[in-house]
Amino acid sequence: MREVEVGVDALDGRLAARLAELRIERGWSLDELAKRSGISRSTLSRLERAEISPTAALLGRLCAVYERTMSRLLAEVETEPPRLVRAAAQPVWRDQESGFERRSVSPPHPGLRGEVVQGTLRPGADIAYEEPAVPGLEQHIWVMRGAMEITVAGHVYEVRAGDCLRFRLWGDSRFRCLGAAPVRYALLVVLP
């Protein structure tokens, strides 16, 4: 698994610190976390020191180990959000390697079960997650532009503009942009 080399920005720094806190809270060494996540010790060390920014797949594996959705983890590194978040203030996270962009549309809050995310996948983007961050996570994916292929529990769905796919996630999943244009979609996530 490759990671994305980036300069450290404020969000990357807070994310690195939170990942280190989660490991320490559990009393795990880097070796123990490497064993649990399947991510090399050196990569984990570089992540926690904010020398690299995680890819979507790598962050997904860590979220699964820590039993958190990606949104919850990112919300934990944000300051307390206002009730209304203007478009210009919505946090955006990018994985340049995979071609994935994630915008937190609704104000994330640890006490709430639902959230809205806008995702964009560049042409050729193909992201696979080995397991859900939270088993039984409910997802509703509404494609606003373009088309994507979504694989859930071995079932493959082609989802085009205007279509909505909903499911509970118990196992692996895969998201692939179809065609020569980016796909943009809304993702509604509800914790079990």
PDB file of C-alpha atoms in Angstrom:
ATOM      1  CA  MET A   1       0.000   0.000   0.000  1.00  0.00           C
ATOM      2  CA  ARG A   2       1.417   3.376  -1.013  1.00  0.00           C
ATOM      3  CA  GLU A   3       0.773   6.570   0.869  1.00  0.00           C
ATOM      4  CA  VAL A   4       0.475  10.130  -0.349  1.00  0.00           C
ATOM      5  CA  GLU A   5       3.403  12.457   0.367  1.00  0.00           C
ATOM      6  CA  VAL A   6       2.133  15.914   1.295  1.00  0.00           C
ATOM      7  CA  GLY A   7       3.109  18.964   3.233  1.00  0.00           C
ATOM      8  CA  VAL A   8       1.610  19.128   6.695  1.00  0.00           C
ATOM      9  CA  ASP A   9      -1.467  21.319   6.982  1.00  0.00           C
ATOM     10  CA  ALA A  10      -3.533  21.931  10.104  1.00  0.00           C
ATOM     11  CA  LEU A  11      -6.010  19.102   9.442  1.00  0.00           C
ATOM     12  CA  ASP A  12      -3.234  16.604   8.647  1.00  0.00           C
ATOM     13  CA  GLY A  13      -1.469  17.542  11.882  1.00  0.00           C
ATOM     14  CA  ARG A  14      -4.619  17.118  13.996  1.00  0.00           C
ATOM     15  CA  LEU A  15      -5.444  13.846  12.233  1.00  0.00           C
ATOM     16  CA  ALA A  16      -1.945  12.502  12.930  1.00  0.00           C
ATOM     17  CA  ALA A  17      -2.223  13.464  16.599  1.00  0.00           C
ATOM     18  CA  ARG A  18      -5.669  11.841  16.915  1.00  0.00           C
ATOM     19  CA  LEU A  19      -4.461   8.602  15.328  1.00  0.00           C
ATOM     20  CA  ALA A  20      -1.604   8.479  17.837  1.00  0.00           C
ATOM     21  CA  GLU A  21      -4.048   9.196  20.710  1.00  0.00           C
ATOM     22  CA  LEU A  22      -6.357   6.370  19.658  1.00  0.00           C
ATOM     23  CA  ARG A  23      -3.472   3.897  19.615  1.00  0.00           C
ATOM     24  CA  ILE A  24      -2.148   5.053  22.986  1.00  0.00           C
ATOM     25  CA  GLU A  25      -5.656   5.003  24.562  1.00  0.00           C
ATOM     26  CA  ARG A  26      -5.799   1.298  23.748  1.00  0.00           C
ATOM     27  CA  GLY A  27      -2.304   0.650  25.076  1.00  0.00           C
ATOM     28  CA  TRP A  28      -1.102  -0.630  21.711  1.00  0.00           C
ATOM     29  CA  SER A  29       2.427  -0.389  20.392  1.00  0.00           C
ATOM     30  CA  LEU A  30       3.008   0.467  16.746  1.00  0.00           C
ATOM     31  CA  ASP A  31       3.788  -3.227  16.223  1.00  0.00           C
ATOM     32  CA  GLU A  32       0.417  -4.235  17.713  1.00  0.00           C
ATOM     33  CA  LEU A  33      -1.445  -1.719  15.537  1.00  0.00           C
ATOM     34  CA  ALA A  34       0.487  -2.943  12.480  1.00  0.00           C
ATOM     35  CA  LYS A  35      -0.623  -6.507  13.259  1.00  0.00           C
ATOM     36  CA  ARG A  36      -4.272  -5.479  13.730  1.00  0.00           C
ATOM     37  CA  SER A  37      -4.458  -3.209  10.674  1.00  0.00           C
ATOM     38  CA  GLY A  38      -2.155  -4.922   8.185  1.00  0.00           C
ATOM     39  CA  ILE A  39      -0.341  -1.591   7.706  1.00  0.00           C
ATOM     40  CA  SER A  40       3.424  -1.541   8.107  1.00  0.00           C
ATOM     41  CA  ARG A  41       4.894  -0.184  11.331  1.00  0.00           C
ATOM     42  CA  SER A  42       6.964   2.380   9.416  1.00  0.00           C
ATOM     43  CA  THR A  43       3.898   3.710   7.571  1.00  0.00           C
ATOM     44  CA  LEU A  44       1.980   3.992  10.856  1.00  0.00           C
ATOM     45  CA  SER A  45       4.889   5.822  12.457  1.00  0.00           C
ATOM     46  CA  ARG A  46       5.081   8.281   9.552  1.00  0.00           C
ATOM     47  CA  LEU A  47       1.292   8.817   9.714  1.00  0.00           C
ATOM     48  CA  GLU A  48       1.395   9.609  13.426  1.00  0.00           C
ATOM     49  CA  ARG A  49       4.248  12.074  12.878  1.00  0.00           C
ATOM     50  CA  ALA A  50       2.279  13.750  10.016  1.00  0.00           C
ATOM     51  CA  GLU A  51       5.060  13.005   7.547  1.00  0.00           C
ATOM     52  CA  ILE A  52       2.493  11.508   5.161  1.00  0.00           C
ATOM     53  CA  SER A  53      -1.243  11.846   4.621  1.00  0.00           C
ATOM     54  CA  PRO A  54      -3.192   8.568   4.509  1.00  0.00           C
ATOM     55  CA  THR A  55      -4.889   7.305   1.375  1.00  0.00           C
ATOM     56  CA  ALA A  56      -8.637   6.647   1.575  1.00  0.00           C
ATOM     57  CA  ALA A  57      -8.056   2.882   1.737  1.00  0.00           C
ATOM     58  CA  LEU A  58      -5.417   3.198   4.466  1.00  0.00           C
ATOM     59  CA  LEU A  59      -7.604   5.533   6.526  1.00  0.00           C
ATOM     60  CA  GLY A  60     -10.498   3.106   6.023  1.00  0.00           C
ATOM     61  CA  ARG A  61      -8.418   0.271   7.494  1.00  0.00           C
ATOM     62  CA  LEU A  62      -7.495   2.373  10.525  1.00  0.00           C
ATOM     63  CA  CYS A  63     -11.114   3.414  11.009  1.00  0.00           C
ATOM     64  CA  ALA A  64     -12.106  -0.265  11.017  1.00  0.00           C
ATOM     65  CA  VAL A  65      -9.498  -1.086  13.678  1.00  0.00           C
ATOM     66  CA  TYR A  66     -10.667   1.855  15.805  1.00  0.00           C
ATOM     67  CA  GLU A  67     -14.369   1.109  15.064  1.00  0.00           C
ATOM     68  CA  ARG A  68     -15.090   4.585  13.714  1.00  0.00           C
ATOM     69  CA  THR A  69     -16.504   5.906  10.492  1.00  0.00           C
ATOM     70  CA  MET A  70     -14.166   8.117   8.515  1.00  0.00           C
ATOM     71  CA  SER A  71     -16.552  10.991   9.165  1.00  0.00           C
ATOM     72  CA  ARG A  72     -16.447  10.441  12.913  1.00  0.00           C
ATOM     73  CA  LEU A  73     -12.653  10.329  12.925  1.00  0.00           C
ATOM     74  CA  LEU A  74     -12.445  13.528  10.881  1.00  0.00           C
ATOM     75  CA  ALA A  75     -15.077  15.149  13.118  1.00  0.00           C
ATOM     76  CA  GLU A  76     -12.906  14.354  16.133  1.00  0.00           C
ATOM     77  CA  VAL A  77     -10.101  16.467  14.696  1.00  0.00           C
ATOM     78  CA  GLU A  78     -12.346  19.388  13.795  1.00  0.00           C
ATOM     79  CA  THR A  79     -13.400  22.033  16.262  1.00  0.00           C
ATOM     80  CA  GLU A  80     -17.050  22.005  17.419  1.00  0.00           C
ATOM     81  CA  PRO A  81     -19.014  22.849  14.272  1.00  0.00           C
ATOM     82  CA  PRO A  82     -21.762  25.437  14.022  1.00  0.00           C
ATOM     83  CA  ARG A  83     -25.292  24.292  13.156  1.00  0.00           C
ATOM     84  CA  LEU A  84     -25.010  25.873   9.717  1.00  0.00           C
ATOM     85  CA  VAL A  85     -21.913  25.235   7.638  1.00  0.00           C
ATOM     86  CA  ARG A  86     -21.552  27.391   4.550  1.00  0.00           C
ATOM     87  CA  ALA A  87     -20.222  25.654   1.445  1.00  0.00           C
ATOM     88  CA  ALA A  88     -16.913  27.527   1.652  1.00  0.00           C
ATOM     89  CA  ALA A  89     -16.377  26.293   5.230  1.00  0.00           C
ATOM     90  CA  GLN A  90     -17.124  22.603   4.656  1.00  0.00           C
ATOM     91  CA  PRO A  91     -13.982  20.553   5.261  1.00  0.00           C
ATOM     92  CA  VAL A  92     -12.617  18.756   2.203  1.00  0.00           C
ATOM     93  CA  TRP A  93     -10.208  15.836   2.343  1.00  0.00           C
ATOM     94  CA  ARG A  94      -8.424  14.647  -0.806  1.00  0.00           C
ATOM     95  CA  ASP A  95      -6.612  11.442  -1.625  1.00  0.00           C
ATOM     96  CA  GLN A  96      -4.625  12.424  -4.710  1.00  0.00           C
ATOM     97  CA  GLU A  97      -3.390   8.882  -5.330  1.00  0.00           C
ATOM     98  CA  SER A  98      -6.819   7.273  -5.613  1.00  0.00           C
ATOM     99  CA  GLY A  99      -8.634  10.277  -7.095  1.00  0.00           C
ATOM    100  CA  PHE A 100     -11.106  10.560  -4.206  1.00  0.00           C
ATOM    101  CA  GLU A 101     -12.379  13.831  -2.728  1.00  0.00           C
ATOM    102  CA  ARG A 102     -14.596  13.874   0.369  1.00  0.00           C
ATOM    103  CA  ARG A 103     -16.539  16.955   1.486  1.00  0.00           C
ATOM    104  CA  SER A 104     -18.259  16.923   4.908  1.00  0.00           C
ATOM    105  CA  VAL A 105     -21.519  18.650   3.984  1.00  0.00           C
ATOM    106  CA  SER A 106     -23.437  18.317   7.253  1.00  0.00           C
ATOM    107  CA  PRO A 107     -21.865  19.541  10.458  1.00  0.00           C
ATOM    108  CA  PRO A 108     -20.320  16.380  11.934  1.00  0.00           C
ATOM    109  CA  HIS A 109     -20.992  15.813  15.605  1.00  0.00           C
ATOM    110  CA  PRO A 110     -20.046  12.772  17.703  1.00  0.00           C
ATOM    111  CA  GLY A 111     -23.473  12.776  19.389  1.00  0.00           C
ATOM    112  CA  LEU A 112     -25.414  12.426  16.119  1.00  0.00           C
ATOM    113  CA  ARG A 113     -25.960   9.195  14.179  1.00  0.00           C
ATOM    114  CA  GLY A 114     -26.413  10.604  10.674  1.00  0.00           C
ATOM    115  CA  GLU A 115     -24.313  12.717   8.368  1.00  0.00           C
ATOM    116  CA  VAL A 116     -24.164  13.883   4.761  1.00  0.00           C
ATOM    117  CA  VAL A 117     -20.996  13.658   2.692  1.00  0.00           C
ATOM    118  CA  GLN A 118     -20.322  14.651  -0.906  1.00  0.00           C
ATOM    119  CA  GLY A 119     -17.896  12.404  -2.729  1.00  0.00           C
ATOM    120  CA  THR A 120     -16.147  12.859  -6.047  1.00  0.00           C
ATOM    121  CA  LEU A 121     -14.188  10.170  -7.851  1.00  0.00           C
ATOM    122  CA  ARG A 122     -11.967  11.063 -10.801  1.00  0.00           C
ATOM    123  CA  PRO A 123     -12.107   8.936 -13.961  1.00  0.00           C
ATOM    124  CA  GLY A 124     -10.274   5.688 -13.303  1.00  0.00           C
ATOM    125  CA  ALA A 125     -10.644   5.988  -9.507  1.00  0.00           C
ATOM    126  CA  ASP A 126     -11.100   2.590  -7.885  1.00  0.00           C
ATOM    127  CA  ILE A 127     -11.215   2.364  -4.084  1.00  0.00           C
ATOM    128  CA  ALA A 128     -11.639  -0.877  -2.145  1.00  0.00           C
ATOM    129  CA  TYR A 129     -12.283  -1.211   1.586  1.00  0.00           C
ATOM    130  CA  GLU A 130     -11.601  -4.571   3.233  1.00  0.00           C
ATOM    131  CA  GLU A 131     -14.184  -4.071   5.968  1.00  0.00           C
ATOM    132  CA  PRO A 132     -16.552  -1.390   7.222  1.00  0.00           C
ATOM    133  CA  ALA A 133     -15.370   1.056   9.839  1.00  0.00           C
ATOM    134  CA  VAL A 134     -18.522   0.193  11.804  1.00  0.00           C
ATOM    135  CA  PRO A 135     -20.275  -3.115  10.997  1.00  0.00           C
ATOM    136  CA  GLY A 136     -23.918  -2.592  10.058  1.00  0.00           C
ATOM    137  CA  LEU A 137     -23.329   0.983   8.922  1.00  0.00           C
ATOM    138  CA  GLU A 138     -26.282   2.191   6.831  1.00  0.00           C
ATOM    139  CA  GLN A 139     -25.387   4.051   3.633  1.00  0.00           C
ATOM    140  CA  HIS A 140     -27.515   5.766   0.991  1.00  0.00           C
ATOM    141  CA  ILE A 141     -25.567   6.777  -2.118  1.00  0.00           C
ATOM    142  CA  TRP A 142     -27.286   9.185  -4.508  1.00  0.00           C
ATOM    143  CA  VAL A 143     -25.335   9.826  -7.703  1.00  0.00           C
ATOM    144  CA  MET A 144     -25.728  13.446  -8.799  1.00  0.00           C
ATOM    145  CA  ARG A 145     -23.417  13.414 -11.854  1.00  0.00           C
ATOM    146  CA  GLY A 146     -21.671  10.651 -13.770  1.00  0.00           C
ATOM    147  CA  ALA A 147     -21.761   6.942 -13.038  1.00  0.00           C
ATOM    148  CA  MET A 148     -20.080   4.560 -10.654  1.00  0.00           C
ATOM    149  CA  GLU A 149     -19.854   0.877  -9.931  1.00  0.00           C
ATOM    150  CA  ILE A 150     -20.400  -0.080  -6.296  1.00  0.00           C
ATOM    151  CA  THR A 151     -19.673  -3.569  -5.000  1.00  0.00           C
ATOM    152  CA  VAL A 152     -21.203  -4.538  -1.656  1.00  0.00           C
ATOM    153  CA  ALA A 153     -21.061  -8.071  -0.237  1.00  0.00           C
ATOM    154  CA  GLY A 154     -20.159  -9.449  -3.669  1.00  0.00           C
ATOM    155  CA  HIS A 155     -23.078  -7.739  -5.432  1.00  0.00           C
ATOM    156  CA  VAL A 156     -22.137  -5.274  -8.178  1.00  0.00           C
ATOM    157  CA  TYR A 157     -24.360  -2.257  -8.856  1.00  0.00           C
ATOM    158  CA  GLU A 158     -24.025   0.277 -11.650  1.00  0.00           C
ATOM    159  CA  VAL A 159     -25.355   3.554 -10.256  1.00  0.00           C
ATOM    160  CA  ARG A 160     -25.955   6.481 -12.633  1.00  0.00           C
ATOM    161  CA  ALA A 161     -27.008  10.124 -12.228  1.00  0.00           C
ATOM    162  CA  GLY A 162     -30.289  10.275 -10.322  1.00  0.00           C
ATOM    163  CA  ASP A 163     -30.042   6.685  -9.002  1.00  0.00           C
ATOM    164  CA  CYS A 164     -29.822   5.910  -5.290  1.00  0.00           C
ATOM    165  CA  LEU A 165     -28.372   2.740  -3.755  1.00  0.00           C
ATOM    166  CA  ARG A 166     -28.925   1.931  -0.101  1.00  0.00           C
ATOM    167  CA  PHE A 167     -27.449  -0.855   1.990  1.00  0.00           C
ATOM    168  CA  ARG A 168     -26.105  -1.891   5.362  1.00  0.00           C
ATOM    169  CA  LEU A 169     -22.399  -2.548   5.219  1.00  0.00           C
ATOM    170  CA  TRP A 170     -21.139  -5.734   6.888  1.00  0.00           C
ATOM    171  CA  GLY A 171     -18.136  -6.665   4.750  1.00  0.00           C
ATOM    172  CA  ASP A 172     -15.874  -5.378   2.020  1.00  0.00           C
ATOM    173  CA  SER A 173     -16.908  -2.726  -0.498  1.00  0.00           C
ATOM    174  CA  ARG A 174     -15.561  -1.136  -3.652  1.00  0.00           C
ATOM    175  CA  PHE A 175     -16.267   2.146  -5.436  1.00  0.00           C
ATOM    176  CA  ARG A 176     -15.194   2.673  -9.052  1.00  0.00           C
ATOM    177  CA  CYS A 177     -15.772   5.637 -11.353  1.00  0.00           C
ATOM    178  CA  LEU A 178     -17.219   4.604 -14.710  1.00  0.00           C
ATOM    179  CA  GLY A 179     -16.581   6.582 -17.856  1.00  0.00           C
ATOM    180  CA  ALA A 180     -14.384   9.511 -18.804  1.00  0.00           C
ATOM    181  CA  ALA A 181     -15.995  12.089 -16.479  1.00  0.00           C
ATOM    182  CA  PRO A 182     -15.820  12.353 -12.688  1.00  0.00           C
ATOM    183  CA  VAL A 183     -18.697  10.980 -10.645  1.00  0.00           C
ATOM    184  CA  ARG A 184     -20.181  13.177  -7.902  1.00  0.00           C
ATOM    185  CA  TYR A 185     -22.484  11.699  -5.307  1.00  0.00           C
ATOM    186  CA  ALA A 186     -24.140  12.377  -1.983  1.00  0.00           C
ATOM    187  CA  LEU A 187     -23.534   9.836   0.745  1.00  0.00           C
ATOM    188  CA  LEU A 188     -25.902   9.666   3.702  1.00  0.00           C
ATOM    189  CA  VAL A 189     -24.371   7.678   6.551  1.00  0.00           C
ATOM    190  CA  VAL A 190     -26.358   6.426   9.540  1.00  0.00           C
ATOM    191  CA  LEU A 191     -24.658   4.686  12.449  1.00  0.00           C
ATOM    192  CA  PRO A 192     -26.334   1.457  13.640  1.00  0.00           C
TER     193      PRO A 192
END
